[in-house]
Short mmCIF file of C-alpha atoms in Angstrom, two decimals:
data_model
loop_
_atom_site.label_atom_id
_atom_site.label_comp_id
_atom_site.label_asym_id
_atom_site.label_seq_id
_atom_site.Cartn_x
_atom_site.Cartn_y
_atom_site.Cartn_z
CA UNK A 1115 -111.65 -12.61 111.53
CA UNK A 1116 -112.61 -12.86 114.71
CA UNK A 1117 -111.82 -10.75 117.61
CA UNK A 1118 -113.03 -9.96 121.19
CA UNK A 1119 -112.00 -6.92 122.61
CA UNK A 1120 -112.48 -5.42 126.15
CA UNK A 1121 -111.90 -2.50 128.26
CA UNK A 1122 -112.60 -1.46 131.71
CA UNK A 1123 -112.73 1.68 133.22
CA UNK A 1124 -114.08 3.57 135.95
CA UNK A 1125 -116.94 5.40 134.15
CA UNK A 1126 -120.76 4.11 135.51
CA UNK A 1127 -121.82 1.34 132.94
CA UNK A 1128 -125.57 3.58 131.95
CA UNK A 1129 -122.97 6.47 131.39
CA UNK A 1130 -120.78 4.68 128.99
CA UNK A 1131 -123.92 3.29 127.23
CA UNK A 1132 -125.20 6.69 126.04
CA UNK A 1133 -122.01 8.01 124.87
CA UNK A 1134 -122.31 4.76 122.58
CA UNK A 1135 -126.19 5.94 121.28
CA UNK A 1136 -124.84 9.18 121.14
CA UNK A 1137 -123.31 9.16 117.42
CA UNK A 1138 -122.34 13.26 117.96
CA UNK A 1139 -119.96 12.29 120.80
CA UNK A 1140 -118.79 9.46 118.68
CA UNK A 1141 -114.96 11.45 118.13
CA UNK A 1142 -115.08 12.93 121.84
CA UNK A 1143 -113.82 8.72 122.79
CA UNK A 1144 -112.92 7.18 119.45
CA UNK A 1145 -110.13 9.50 117.86
CA UNK A 1146 -110.35 7.34 114.77
CA UNK A 1147 -113.63 9.29 114.69
CA UNK A 1148 -113.89 12.62 112.76
CA UNK A 1149 -117.50 13.12 112.57
CA UNK A 1150 -120.91 11.20 112.36
CA UNK A 1151 -123.94 11.49 109.91
CA UNK A 1152 -126.60 10.01 111.00
CA UNK A 1153 -130.43 11.72 110.99
CA UNK A 1154 -131.74 10.85 114.81
CA UNK A 1155 -130.14 12.19 118.26
CA UNK A 1156 -129.85 7.83 119.43
CA UNK A 1157 -129.14 5.20 117.90
CA UNK A 1158 -131.97 2.94 117.10
CA UNK A 1159 -132.65 -0.51 114.72
CA UNK A 1160 -132.49 -0.35 111.34
CA UNK A 1161 -130.75 2.94 110.49
CA UNK A 1162 -127.93 3.66 108.56
CA UNK A 1163 -126.01 6.17 108.53
CA UNK A 1164 -122.00 7.47 108.23
CA UNK A 1165 -118.79 7.19 109.60
CA UNK A 1166 -116.03 10.51 108.55
CA UNK A 1167 -112.57 8.33 109.53
CA UNK A 1168 -108.80 9.50 109.24
CA UNK A 1169 -108.35 11.84 106.67
CA UNK A 1170 -112.63 12.67 106.22
CA UNK A 1171 -112.70 8.75 104.28
CA UNK A 1172 -115.96 8.23 104.64
CA UNK A 1173 -117.53 5.05 106.56
CA UNK A 1174 -120.97 3.96 105.68
CA UNK A 1175 -123.06 1.90 108.80
CA UNK A 1176 -126.81 -0.03 109.25
CA UNK A 1177 -127.74 -0.97 113.09
CA UNK A 1178 -128.67 -3.68 112.65
CA UNK A 1179 -130.39 -4.25 116.82
CA UNK A 1180 -130.23 -2.00 119.60
CA UNK A 1181 -131.07 -3.48 122.98
CA UNK A 1182 -131.34 -1.38 126.30
CA UNK A 1183 -131.72 -3.51 128.68
CA UNK A 1184 -128.64 -6.02 127.81
CA UNK A 1185 -127.06 -2.93 126.95
CA UNK A 1186 -125.72 -4.37 123.36
CA UNK A 1187 -125.54 -3.10 119.90
CA UNK A 1188 -124.63 -4.56 116.64
CA UNK A 1189 -124.10 -2.97 113.72
CA UNK A 1190 -122.03 -3.09 109.40
CA UNK A 1191 -119.52 -0.66 108.70
CA UNK A 1192 -117.67 -1.15 105.06
CA UNK A 1193 -116.59 0.96 102.40
CA UNK A 1194 -118.41 2.63 99.68
CA UNK A 1195 -120.85 0.17 97.84
CA UNK A 1196 -120.29 -2.90 100.26
CA UNK A 1197 -117.05 -3.01 98.92
CA UNK A 1198 -115.68 -5.02 101.61
CA UNK A 1199 -116.40 -4.03 105.47
CA UNK A 1200 -116.85 -5.01 109.09
CA UNK A 1201 -119.21 -6.61 110.96
CA UNK A 1202 -119.67 -5.31 114.47
CA UNK A 1203 -120.99 -6.33 118.28
CA UNK A 1204 -120.84 -3.72 121.40
CA UNK A 1205 -122.02 -4.84 124.72
CA UNK A 1206 -121.20 -2.88 128.23
CA UNK A 1207 -121.23 -4.44 131.25
CA UNK A 1208 -121.71 -2.70 135.02
CA UNK A 1209 -119.38 -3.38 137.33
CA UNK A 1210 -118.71 -2.14 141.38
CA UNK A 1211 -116.28 0.05 140.21
CA UNK A 1212 -117.41 1.65 136.36
CA UNK A 1213 -117.61 -0.65 133.45
CA UNK A 1214 -116.58 -3.26 131.04
CA UNK A 1215 -117.11 -2.49 127.73
CA UNK A 1216 -116.46 -5.30 124.87
CA UNK A 1217 -116.83 -5.14 121.16
CA UNK A 1218 -116.63 -8.72 118.58
CA UNK A 1219 -115.07 -7.74 115.69
CA UNK A 1220 -116.07 -9.73 111.90
CA UNK A 1221 -114.39 -9.43 108.68
CA UNK A 1222 -111.60 -9.85 106.78
CA UNK A 1223 -108.13 -9.69 108.26
CA UNK A 1224 -106.49 -7.17 106.50
CA UNK A 1225 -109.27 -5.14 108.28
CA UNK A 1226 -110.18 -6.48 110.86
CA UNK A 1227 -105.99 -6.96 112.27
CA UNK A 1228 -104.98 -3.29 112.02
CA UNK A 1229 -108.01 -2.03 113.77
CA UNK A 1230 -107.80 -3.99 116.86
CA UNK A 1231 -105.23 -1.26 118.51
CA UNK A 1232 -107.07 1.26 117.59
CA UNK A 1233 -110.76 -0.60 118.97
CA UNK A 1234 -108.91 -1.01 122.17
CA UNK A 1235 -107.57 2.55 122.97
CA UNK A 1236 -111.29 3.54 121.81
CA UNK A 1237 -113.02 1.54 124.49
CA UNK A 1238 -110.16 2.01 126.95
CA UNK A 1239 -111.68 5.66 126.62
CA UNK A 1240 -115.17 5.20 126.52
CA UNK A 1241 -114.35 3.76 129.39
CA UNK A 1242 -112.37 6.14 131.26
CA UNK A 1243 -114.03 8.79 133.41
#
């Protein structure tokens, strides 16, 4: 299943992009994230980490690409041993009155469908000032 979501807000696009790039701040705008284990301070391509989800559930991830010029990045997230997971692509677009952030989620319907409202809410917080 593939779903693309978007949200707009009044936060400046450069600030929204930085919120994506600094994994330590993900939990401030994505309430489903309790914490992030990541070696760097800023996302880079071909790196891995772990998100601690609801109830501390570990979700491993790999960052595939980060494009600072187009403000897009892509990653995969999965439950242990790659048993089941999703591919996610994010983007940030500057608007005259703030930002539009979008997210495309690809994966099995039983994972994607329940994640849609959570992701939509998080996108809203990401774009808010």
